[in-house]
Every structure is written in structure tokens, then in C-alpha cells.
PDB file of C-alpha atoms in Angstrom:
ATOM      1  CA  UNK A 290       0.000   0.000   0.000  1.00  0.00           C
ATOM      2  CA  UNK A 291       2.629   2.364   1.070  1.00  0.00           C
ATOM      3  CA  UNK A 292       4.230   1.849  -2.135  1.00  0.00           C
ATOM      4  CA  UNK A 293       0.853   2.447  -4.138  1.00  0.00           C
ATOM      5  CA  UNK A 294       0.940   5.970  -2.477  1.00  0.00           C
ATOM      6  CA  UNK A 295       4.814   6.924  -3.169  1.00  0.00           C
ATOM      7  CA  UNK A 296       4.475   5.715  -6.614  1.00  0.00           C
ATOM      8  CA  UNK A 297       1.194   8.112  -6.772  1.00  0.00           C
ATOM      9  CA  UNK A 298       2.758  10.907  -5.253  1.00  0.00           C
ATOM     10  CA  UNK A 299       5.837  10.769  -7.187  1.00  0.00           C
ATOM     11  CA  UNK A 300       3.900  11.213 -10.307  1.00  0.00           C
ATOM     12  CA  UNK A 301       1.709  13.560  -8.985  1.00  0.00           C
ATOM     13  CA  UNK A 302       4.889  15.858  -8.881  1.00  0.00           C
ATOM     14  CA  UNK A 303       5.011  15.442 -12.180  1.00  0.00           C
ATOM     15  CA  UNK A 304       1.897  17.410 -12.960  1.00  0.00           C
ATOM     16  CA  UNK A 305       3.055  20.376 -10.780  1.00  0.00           C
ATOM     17  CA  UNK A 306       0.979  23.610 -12.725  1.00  0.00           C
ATOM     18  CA  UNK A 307       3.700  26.785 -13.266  1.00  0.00           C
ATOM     19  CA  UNK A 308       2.428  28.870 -11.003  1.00  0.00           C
ATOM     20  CA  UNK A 309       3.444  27.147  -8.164  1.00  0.00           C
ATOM     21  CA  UNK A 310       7.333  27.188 -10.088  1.00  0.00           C
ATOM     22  CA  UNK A 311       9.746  29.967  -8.599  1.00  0.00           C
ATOM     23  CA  UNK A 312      11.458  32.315 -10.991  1.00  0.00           C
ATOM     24  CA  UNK A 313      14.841  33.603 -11.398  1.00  0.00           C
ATOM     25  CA  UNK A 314      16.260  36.675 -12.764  1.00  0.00           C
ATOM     26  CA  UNK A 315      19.374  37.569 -13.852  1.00  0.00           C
ATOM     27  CA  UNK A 316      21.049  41.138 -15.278  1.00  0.00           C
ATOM     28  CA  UNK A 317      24.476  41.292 -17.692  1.00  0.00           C
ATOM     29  CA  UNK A 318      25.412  44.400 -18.358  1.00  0.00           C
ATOM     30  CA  UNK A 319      26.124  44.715 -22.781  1.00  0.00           C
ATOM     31  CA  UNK A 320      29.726  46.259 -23.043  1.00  0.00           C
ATOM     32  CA  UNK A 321      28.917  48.777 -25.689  1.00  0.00           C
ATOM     33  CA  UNK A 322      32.803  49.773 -25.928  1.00  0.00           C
ATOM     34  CA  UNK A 323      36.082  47.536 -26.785  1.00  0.00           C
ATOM     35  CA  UNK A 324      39.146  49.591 -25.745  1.00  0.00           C
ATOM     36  CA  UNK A 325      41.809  47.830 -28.441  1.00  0.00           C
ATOM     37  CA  UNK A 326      44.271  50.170 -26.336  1.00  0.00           C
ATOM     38  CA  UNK A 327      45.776  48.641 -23.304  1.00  0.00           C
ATOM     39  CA  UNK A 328      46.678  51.468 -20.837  1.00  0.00           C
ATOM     40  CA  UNK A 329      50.619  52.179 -20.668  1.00  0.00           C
ATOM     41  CA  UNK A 330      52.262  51.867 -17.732  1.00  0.00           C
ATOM     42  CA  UNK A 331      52.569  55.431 -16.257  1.00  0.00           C
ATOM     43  CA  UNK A 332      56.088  56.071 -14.206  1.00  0.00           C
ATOM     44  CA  UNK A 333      54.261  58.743 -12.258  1.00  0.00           C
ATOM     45  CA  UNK A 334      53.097  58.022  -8.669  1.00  0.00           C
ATOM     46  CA  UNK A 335      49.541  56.875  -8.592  1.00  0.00           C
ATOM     47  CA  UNK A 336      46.918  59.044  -7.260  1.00  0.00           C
ATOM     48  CA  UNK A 337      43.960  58.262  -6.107  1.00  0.00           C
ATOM     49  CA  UNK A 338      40.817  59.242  -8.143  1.00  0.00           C
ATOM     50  CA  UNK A 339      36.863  59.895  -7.287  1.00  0.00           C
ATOM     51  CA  UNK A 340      35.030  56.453  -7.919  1.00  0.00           C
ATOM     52  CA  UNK A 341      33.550  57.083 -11.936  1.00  0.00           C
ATOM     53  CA  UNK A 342      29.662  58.409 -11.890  1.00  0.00           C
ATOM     54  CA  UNK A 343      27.445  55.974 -13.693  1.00  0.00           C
ATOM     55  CA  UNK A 344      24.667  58.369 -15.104  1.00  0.00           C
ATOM     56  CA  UNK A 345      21.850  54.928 -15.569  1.00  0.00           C
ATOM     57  CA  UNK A 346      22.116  52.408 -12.751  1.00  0.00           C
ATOM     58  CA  UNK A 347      19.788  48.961 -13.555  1.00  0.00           C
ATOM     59  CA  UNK A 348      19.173  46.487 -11.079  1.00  0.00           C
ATOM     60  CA  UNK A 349      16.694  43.971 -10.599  1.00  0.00           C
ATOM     61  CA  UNK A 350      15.291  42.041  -7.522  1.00  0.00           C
ATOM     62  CA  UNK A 351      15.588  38.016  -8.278  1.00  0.00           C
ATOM     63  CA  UNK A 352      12.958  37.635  -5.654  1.00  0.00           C
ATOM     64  CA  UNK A 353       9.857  39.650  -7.305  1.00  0.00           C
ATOM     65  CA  UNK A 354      11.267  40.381 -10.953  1.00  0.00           C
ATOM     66  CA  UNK A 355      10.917  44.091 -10.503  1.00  0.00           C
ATOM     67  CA  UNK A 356      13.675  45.959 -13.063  1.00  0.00           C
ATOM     68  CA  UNK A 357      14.663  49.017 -11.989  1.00  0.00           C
ATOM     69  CA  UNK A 358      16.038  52.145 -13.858  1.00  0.00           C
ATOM     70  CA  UNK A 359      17.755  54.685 -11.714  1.00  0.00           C
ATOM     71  CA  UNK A 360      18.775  58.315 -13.479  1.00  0.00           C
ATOM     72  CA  UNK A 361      21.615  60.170 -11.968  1.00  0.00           C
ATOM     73  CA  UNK A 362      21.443  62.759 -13.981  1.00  0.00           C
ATOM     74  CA  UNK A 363      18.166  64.311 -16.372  1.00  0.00           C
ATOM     75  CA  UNK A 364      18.262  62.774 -19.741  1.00  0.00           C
ATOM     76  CA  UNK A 365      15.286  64.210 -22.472  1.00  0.00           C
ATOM     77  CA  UNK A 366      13.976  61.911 -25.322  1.00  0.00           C
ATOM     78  CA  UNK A 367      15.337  58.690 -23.638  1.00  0.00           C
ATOM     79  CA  UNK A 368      13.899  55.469 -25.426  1.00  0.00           C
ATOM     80  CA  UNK A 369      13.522  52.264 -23.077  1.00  0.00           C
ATOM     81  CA  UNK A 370      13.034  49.241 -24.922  1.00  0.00           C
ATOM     82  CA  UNK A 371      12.824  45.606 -23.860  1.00  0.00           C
ATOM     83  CA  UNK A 372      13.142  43.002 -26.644  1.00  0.00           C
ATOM     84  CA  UNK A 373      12.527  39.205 -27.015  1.00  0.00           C
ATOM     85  CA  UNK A 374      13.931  37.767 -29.855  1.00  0.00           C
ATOM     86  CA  UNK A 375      13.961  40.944 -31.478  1.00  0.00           C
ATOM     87  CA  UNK A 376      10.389  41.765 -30.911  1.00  0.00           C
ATOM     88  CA  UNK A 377       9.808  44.333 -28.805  1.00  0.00           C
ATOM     89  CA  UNK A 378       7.558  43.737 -25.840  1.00  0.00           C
ATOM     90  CA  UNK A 379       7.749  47.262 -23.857  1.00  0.00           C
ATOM     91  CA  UNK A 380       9.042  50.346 -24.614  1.00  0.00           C
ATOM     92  CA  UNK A 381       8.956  54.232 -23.563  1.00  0.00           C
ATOM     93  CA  UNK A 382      10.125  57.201 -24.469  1.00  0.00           C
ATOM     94  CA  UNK A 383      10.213  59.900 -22.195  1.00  0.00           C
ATOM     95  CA  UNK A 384      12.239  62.554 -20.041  1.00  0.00           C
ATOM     96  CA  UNK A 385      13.799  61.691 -16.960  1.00  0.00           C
ATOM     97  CA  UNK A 386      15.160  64.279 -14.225  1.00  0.00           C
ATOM     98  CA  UNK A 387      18.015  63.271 -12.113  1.00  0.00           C
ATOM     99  CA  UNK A 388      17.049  61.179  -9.541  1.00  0.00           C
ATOM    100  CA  UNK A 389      13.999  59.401 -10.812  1.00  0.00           C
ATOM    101  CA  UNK A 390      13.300  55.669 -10.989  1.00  0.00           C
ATOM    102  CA  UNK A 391      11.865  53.519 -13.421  1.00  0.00           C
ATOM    103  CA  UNK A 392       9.923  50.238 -12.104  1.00  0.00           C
ATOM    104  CA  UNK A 393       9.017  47.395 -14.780  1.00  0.00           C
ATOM    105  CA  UNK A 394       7.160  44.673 -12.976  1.00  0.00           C
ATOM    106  CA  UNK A 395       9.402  41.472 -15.624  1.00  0.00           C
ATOM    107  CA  UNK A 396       6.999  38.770 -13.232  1.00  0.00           C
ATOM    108  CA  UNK A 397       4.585  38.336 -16.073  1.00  0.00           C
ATOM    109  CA  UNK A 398       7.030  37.950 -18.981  1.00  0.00           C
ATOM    110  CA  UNK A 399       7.579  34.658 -19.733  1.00  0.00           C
ATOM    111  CA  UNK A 400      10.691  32.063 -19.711  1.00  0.00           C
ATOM    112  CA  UNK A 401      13.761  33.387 -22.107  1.00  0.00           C
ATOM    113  CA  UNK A 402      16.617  36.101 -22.779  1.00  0.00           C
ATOM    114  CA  UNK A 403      15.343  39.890 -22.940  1.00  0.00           C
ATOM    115  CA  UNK A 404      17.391  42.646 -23.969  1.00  0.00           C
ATOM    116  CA  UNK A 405      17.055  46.072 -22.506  1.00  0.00           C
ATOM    117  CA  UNK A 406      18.404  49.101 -24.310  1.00  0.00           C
ATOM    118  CA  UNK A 407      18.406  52.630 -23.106  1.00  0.00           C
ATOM    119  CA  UNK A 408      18.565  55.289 -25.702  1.00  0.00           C
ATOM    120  CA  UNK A 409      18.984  58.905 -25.954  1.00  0.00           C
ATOM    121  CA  UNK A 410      18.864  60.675 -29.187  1.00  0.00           C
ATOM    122  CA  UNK A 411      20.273  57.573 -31.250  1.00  0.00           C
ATOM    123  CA  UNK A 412      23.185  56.776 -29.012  1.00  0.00           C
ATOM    124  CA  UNK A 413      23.026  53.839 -26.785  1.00  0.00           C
ATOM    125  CA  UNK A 414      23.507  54.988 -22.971  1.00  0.00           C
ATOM    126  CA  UNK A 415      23.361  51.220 -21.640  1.00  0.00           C
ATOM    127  CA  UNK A 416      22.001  47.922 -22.590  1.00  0.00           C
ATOM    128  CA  UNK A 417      21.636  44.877 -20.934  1.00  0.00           C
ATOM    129  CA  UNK A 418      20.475  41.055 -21.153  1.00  0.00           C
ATOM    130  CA  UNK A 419      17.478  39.761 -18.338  1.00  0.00           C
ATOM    131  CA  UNK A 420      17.443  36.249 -18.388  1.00  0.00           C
ATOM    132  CA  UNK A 421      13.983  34.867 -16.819  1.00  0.00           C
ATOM    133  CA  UNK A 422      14.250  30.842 -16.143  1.00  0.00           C
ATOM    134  CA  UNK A 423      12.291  28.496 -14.193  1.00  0.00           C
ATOM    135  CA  UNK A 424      13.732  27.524 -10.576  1.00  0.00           C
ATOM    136  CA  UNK A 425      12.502  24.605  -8.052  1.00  0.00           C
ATOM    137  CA  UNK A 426       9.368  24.528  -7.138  1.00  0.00           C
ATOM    138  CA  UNK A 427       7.516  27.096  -4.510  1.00  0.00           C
ATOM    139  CA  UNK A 428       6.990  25.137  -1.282  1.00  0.00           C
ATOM    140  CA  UNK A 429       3.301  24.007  -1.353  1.00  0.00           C
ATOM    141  CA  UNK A 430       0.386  25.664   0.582  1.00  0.00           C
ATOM    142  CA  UNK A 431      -0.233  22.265   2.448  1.00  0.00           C
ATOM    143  CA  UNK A 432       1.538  19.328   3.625  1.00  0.00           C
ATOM    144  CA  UNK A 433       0.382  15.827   4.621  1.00  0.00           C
ATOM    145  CA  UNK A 434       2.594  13.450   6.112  1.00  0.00           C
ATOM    146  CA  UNK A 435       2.143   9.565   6.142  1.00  0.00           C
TER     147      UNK A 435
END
């Protein structure tokens, strides 16, 4: 009998819907740049320097899936776009001011490789990949034990 009920509940597992499947998300940041030019060695004492500003910070929380878009400095006419295999699935253009924040919700999207590129008057201020994949399964609502 027991073994009636583990060979049950093992397939049962099997037929586990999405929803109750965790997601993952990931950010790469795109170089945009190659520097061909290695630096030269300098003979001068180093000096310290100020840590460098980045004007677009992008983070995302691997928990919920909310992307966010941080401007550290006002931008006009900046073009968001988030692709999927080329096709675009969001996009904005708009005006930031320095200091504002930019929240896409990526928990609906589905499974894949995205590709976010932020644009300002045909020049490419930062781009990079969001990979979405499926992770073990959320712990159920209910357990029984035998």
C-alpha cells in the first residue's frame, strides 16, 4: 500500500501547474565599448581618483522580478526598450530628471533572454540582457505526512 501511495505521489509531482514554479532573474550588463588600447604603464606616482559616476544604474530584484532604472542625472527623449527575440515587448520614451526611478514589474514575462536598451537621441547609454528561467518549485500551501 505504502508503495501504491509513493508511486502516486511521485507522479503527482510530475503534474506540478507553473504557477506554483519559482522564478529567477538575472542582469548582464552589454559592453557597448572595446578599448583595443591597453593602458601604458605610467612612471608617475599613482593618485587616487573619485570612484567614476554611472549616469543609468539597472538592477533587478531576483525575488519579485521588478527591473529598476535609476537616473543620476536628467536625460530628455530617452527610449527604453525591452526586446525578445527581437520583438519588442515594452518600450517608452520619455524625459527623466536626475534622480527618478523607473519600475518594470518582468513577473509576467515569460521564460527566455530579454534585452534592454536605453537610448537617448540615437546613441546607446546602456544595454543589458534579463534572463527569466524556471527555478525549483515554490513550497506548497499544504503538507500531509504519512
Amino acid at each position: 500500500m505504502r508503495k501504491i501511495f509513493f508511486v502516486l505521489l511521485a507522479g503527482m509531482t510530475l503534474f506540478i501547474p507553473e504557477s506554483l514554479y519559482a522564478r529567477t532573474y538575472s542582469l548582464v550588463n552589454v559592453s557597448n565599448t572595446v578599448d583595443s588600447d591597453f593602458p601604458s604603464p605610467t612612471l608617475t606616482p599613482h593618485r587616487p581618483q573619485m570612484p567614476a559616476f554611472h549616469p543609468i544604474l539597472v538592477d533587478i530584484n531576483e525575488d519579485s522580478g521588478d527591473l529598476g532604472i535609476l537616473f543620476n542625472q536628467s536625460i530628455e527623449n530617452v527610449n527604453i526598450t525591452i526586446k525578445y527575440n527581437g520583438v519588442t515587448i515594452d518600450e517608452d520614451n520619455l524625459s527623466v530628471l536626475n534622480g527618478q526611478c523607473i519600475i518594470y514589474n518582468m513577473n509576467s514575462y515569460e521564460v527566455g533572454q530579454y534585452t534592454l536598451t536605453i537610448e537617448s537621441e540615437g546613441n546607446t547609454l546602456s544595454q543589458y540582457e534579463i534572463i527569466i528561467y524556471e527555478s525549483t518549485p515554490k513550497t506548497p500551501l499544504r503538507t500531509y505526512s504519512v
